[in-house]
């Protein structure tokens, strides 16, 4: 199956700034695709081009089979977007805003009321639906914008930091609904976020973008694995004895000892931990406490966009080695 | 079909917002009153407009003025839409640019027409005899004036990036168009250069046509009705075309 979104050396400059730098990317149909990156990385610029409100400086892209430059009218029919910046009409009520959206997107009149009702319930604005948006709090406006983006069941939905400023319940609620909608309608979702946990939980694949380029692209689990694995920390009286034992048994080469604690870096802690304990018990070493840590998306993010690792030459090296270097440096 | 729905919804938005803005409506109502009674009364005694009641003379001019100022102010409101982000929501929708322009134009034009009509009851106050028949004949002329003016406002809005520019519109469009339209003084006894400049102003033809309809025999038209109507039609067509073009380019 050909990708639903494909970019071809997509580039956008603002003066001397290259906001998006010749990006080639393919998003599969039905996928939730995350774009992560620090402020100014080019995420919004990228989405603006894909949703046809910003023309590329060079290169192009296709969305749902249509070219974003030559067939922008067709692209617009296929997409929905929740902008990063506010875009509701505050002098209108929520219902009026939704009504306008339904009309602009040609939602059949007979379906409009039902759909408006269901998205309003989703974002829990039922009791405010007929008051002016100017009286809403920031989070309520955001929820309204999300409701609006979902109103016309687009094939591809772009969400630019959709849950920014939302309380945890609202966030959960919205993600549940989006997951459902995606299953039911086969929707493809491209989102940007600064909440790593959100990206981890929701995205099938994530691209990390920095200075207008993609610096990593993979499933969240693989990105985390790429960092070199989990860390097991073991507390014991004599760390060095344990370390030597583990090295002998070939559990891991990356072992450090500090203040009686042994830190072991392994590819899969869940499998190796029982083996380590067994070995220790067999050798008569008493283990006082154990803790596990898996790298999370935060680590991945910092790893690819952190200042000290930004230089080109470092970026080209293998992930695993970099992770080890980082661990050593941290010591 | 969905294009028409889009145009309709954009039209509705403009009209709703206009009717909800109470202070503006009040202002719309009171400003012509001031012109009519203070300015009108003052000039009636100091300037001599041969053969007319001066208030009756400026009344059609004030209708045009109210429409001109409203058209510019509301046309430029596109800048607010841009500033508050709502323009993006419209531009990213499947509705085509010409339709967006048309919806906005029809909406603002409706407001402008309402604005012009609001003033009509004052005619009774100054003793002008405006029958329902005269009123109905004035409407199409007002519509021709409205469309062109609204398009000017919208074109400016698509060129300006911030609301600061509105002062320029005020100085370089509103006031010259108003003062040079013959709205306040007849063009019969002014220097020739002023006459020529006024002839270059489309609003002059609107004011003249409106006066011809509203003052009946008391007014000697500057132009035959078909000339005024023809020029207004051409003005509308040109501004509409420019508007569609300018809007197609907005990002
Ligand atoms: N209209 C514009 N004019 C000039 N420069 C711009 C414009 N829009 C974006 N840029 C520049 O392009 C770069 C990328 O901006 P963009 O908004 O795409 O970043 P982002 O990844 O969305 O950041 P954030 O996380 O802060 O939203 C930045 O350097 C920004 O200054
Ligand atoms: Mg952004």
Coordinates of N, CA and C in Angstrom, one line a residue, chain A residues 12 51-55 73 76-77 79 81 83-93 96-97 99-107 109 112 132 148, chain B residues 2-10 12-14 16-17 20-21 81 83-97 100 248-251:
Chain A
X12 N 11.3 24.5 3.3 CA 10.7 25.9 3.5 C 11.7 26.7 4.2
X51 N -0.9 21.0 5.1 CA -2.3 21.3 5.0 C -2.5 22.5 4.1
X52 N -1.6 22.8 3.3 CA -1.7 23.7 2.1 C -1.8 25.2 2.4
X53 N -1.6 25.6 3.7 CA -1.7 27.0 3.9 C -0.4 27.7 3.8
X54 N 0.7 26.9 3.6 CA 2.0 27.5 3.4 C 2.6 26.8 2.2
X55 N 3.1 27.6 1.2 CA 3.7 27.0 0.1 C 5.2 26.6 0.3
X73 N -6.8 22.0 -3.5 CA -8.2 22.0 -3.2 C -8.6 20.5 -2.8
X76 N -7.3 19.6 0.7 CA -8.1 20.2 1.8 C -9.4 19.4 2.1
X77 N -9.9 18.8 1.1 CA -11.1 17.9 1.3 C -10.7 16.7 2.2
X79 N -8.4 16.5 4.6 CA -7.7 16.7 5.9 C -8.5 17.5 6.9
X81 N -7.4 19.9 10.6 CA -6.2 20.3 11.4 C -6.6 21.1 12.6
X83 N -4.9 23.7 14.8 CA -3.7 24.5 14.8 C -3.1 24.7 16.2
X84 N -1.8 25.0 16.2 CA -1.1 25.3 17.5 C -1.7 26.5 18.1
X85 N -1.9 27.6 17.3 CA -2.4 28.8 17.8 C -3.9 28.9 17.8
X86 N -4.5 29.7 18.6 CA -5.9 29.7 18.7 C -6.5 30.1 17.3
X87 N -7.7 29.5 17.0 CA -8.3 29.8 15.7 C -9.8 29.6 15.8
X88 N -10.4 29.8 17.0 CA -11.8 29.9 17.0 C -12.3 31.3 17.0
X89 N -13.5 31.6 16.7 CA -14.1 32.9 16.7 C -14.7 33.2 18.0
X90 N -14.0 34.0 18.8 CA -14.5 34.2 20.2 C -15.8 34.9 20.3
X91 N -16.2 35.7 19.3 CA -17.4 36.4 19.3 C -18.6 35.5 19.0
X92 N -18.4 34.2 18.8 CA -19.5 33.3 18.5 C -19.6 32.3 19.6
X93 N -20.7 31.6 19.6 CA -20.8 30.5 20.6 C -20.1 29.3 20.1
X96 N -22.1 27.8 17.3 CA -21.9 28.5 16.1 C -20.6 28.2 15.4
X97 N -19.5 28.1 16.2 CA -18.2 27.8 15.6 C -18.3 26.4 15.0
X99 N -20.9 24.8 13.9 CA -21.9 24.9 12.8 C -21.1 25.4 11.5
X100 N -20.4 26.5 11.7 CA -19.6 27.1 10.6 C -18.7 26.1 10.0
X101 N -18.0 25.4 10.9 CA -17.0 24.4 10.4 C -17.7 23.3 9.6
X102 N -18.9 22.8 10.1 CA -19.6 21.8 9.4 C -20.0 22.3 8.0
X103 N -20.4 23.5 8.0 CA -20.8 24.1 6.7 C -19.6 24.3 5.7
X104 N -18.5 24.7 6.3 CA -17.4 24.9 5.4 C -16.8 23.6 4.9
X105 N -17.0 22.6 5.7 CA -16.5 21.3 5.2 C -17.6 20.4 4.6
X106 N -18.7 21.0 4.3 CA -19.8 20.2 3.6 C -20.3 19.0 4.3
X107 N -20.3 19.1 5.7 CA -21.0 18.0 6.4 C -22.5 18.1 6.1
X109 N -26.3 18.5 6.1 CA -27.1 19.3 7.0 C -27.8 18.3 8.0
X112 N -25.5 17.3 10.8 CA -24.8 18.3 11.6 C -25.1 18.3 13.1
X132 N -20.8 32.4 24.6 CA -19.8 32.9 23.7 C -18.4 32.4 24.1
X148 N -13.8 20.6 17.0 CA -14.0 21.1 15.7 C -13.2 20.3 14.7
Chain B
X2 N -21.7 22.3 -1.7 CA -21.0 22.6 -0.4 C -20.4 24.0 -0.5
X3 N -20.1 24.5 -1.7 CA -19.5 25.8 -1.9 C -20.6 26.8 -1.4
X4 N -21.8 26.6 -1.8 CA -22.9 27.5 -1.5 C -23.2 27.5 0.0
X5 N -23.1 26.4 0.6 CA -23.2 26.2 2.1 C -22.1 27.1 2.8
X6 N -20.9 27.0 2.2 CA -19.8 27.7 2.8 C -20.0 29.2 2.7
X7 N -20.5 29.6 1.5 CA -20.7 31.1 1.3 C -21.8 31.5 2.3
X8 N -22.8 30.7 2.4 CA -23.9 31.0 3.3 C -23.4 31.2 4.7
X9 N -22.6 30.3 5.2 CA -22.2 30.3 6.6 C -21.3 31.6 6.8
X10 N -20.5 31.9 5.8 CA -19.6 33.1 6.0 C -20.5 34.4 6.0
X12 N -23.6 34.5 7.0 CA -24.4 34.6 8.2 C -23.5 35.1 9.4
X13 N -22.2 34.7 9.4 CA -21.3 35.1 10.5 C -21.2 36.6 10.5
X14 N -21.0 37.2 9.3 CA -20.9 38.7 9.3 C -22.1 39.4 9.8
X16 N -24.6 38.2 11.7 CA -24.8 38.0 13.2 C -23.9 38.9 14.0
X17 N -22.6 39.0 13.6 CA -21.7 39.8 14.4 C -22.1 41.3 14.3
X20 N -25.0 41.9 16.6 CA -24.8 41.8 18.0 C -24.0 42.9 18.6
X21 N -23.3 43.6 17.8 CA -22.4 44.7 18.3 C -23.2 45.9 18.6
X81 N -9.7 38.9 11.7 CA -9.8 37.5 11.5 C -8.4 36.9 11.4
X83 N -5.6 38.3 12.7 CA -5.0 38.4 14.0 C -5.4 37.4 15.0
X84 N -6.7 37.1 15.0 CA -7.2 36.1 16.0 C -7.2 34.7 15.5
X85 N -6.6 34.5 14.3 CA -6.4 33.1 13.9 C -7.6 32.5 13.1
X86 N -8.7 33.2 13.1 CA -9.9 32.5 12.5 C -9.7 32.4 11.0
X87 N -9.0 33.3 10.4 CA -8.8 33.3 9.0 C -8.2 32.0 8.5
X88 N -7.3 31.5 9.3 CA -6.7 30.2 9.0 C -7.7 29.1 8.9
X89 N -8.6 29.1 9.8 CA -9.7 28.1 9.8 C -10.5 28.1 8.5
X90 N -10.7 29.3 8.0 CA -11.5 29.5 6.8 C -10.6 29.1 5.6
X91 N -9.4 29.5 5.6 CA -8.5 29.3 4.4 C -8.1 27.8 4.3
X92 N -8.1 27.1 5.3 CA -7.7 25.7 5.2 C -8.9 24.8 4.9
X93 N -10.1 25.4 4.8 CA -11.3 24.6 4.5 C -11.3 24.3 3.0
X94 N -12.2 23.4 2.6 CA -12.2 23.1 1.2 C -12.9 24.2 0.3
X95 N -13.5 25.2 1.0 CA -14.2 26.2 0.2 C -13.2 27.0 -0.5
X96 N -13.4 27.3 -1.8 CA -12.4 27.9 -2.7 C -12.3 29.4 -2.3
X97 N -11.1 30.0 -2.6 CA -10.9 31.4 -2.3 C -11.9 32.3 -2.9
X100 N -14.9 32.2 -0.7 CA -14.6 32.8 0.6 C -14.8 34.3 0.5
X248 N -7.1 35.6 -3.5 CA -6.5 34.3 -3.9 C -5.1 34.2 -3.5
X249 N -4.5 35.4 -3.3 CA -3.0 35.4 -2.9 C -2.8 35.4 -1.4
X250 N -3.8 35.6 -0.6 CA -3.5 35.7 0.8 C -3.0 34.3 1.3
X251 N -2.1 34.4 2.2 CA -1.6 33.1 2.8 C -2.0 33.1 4.3

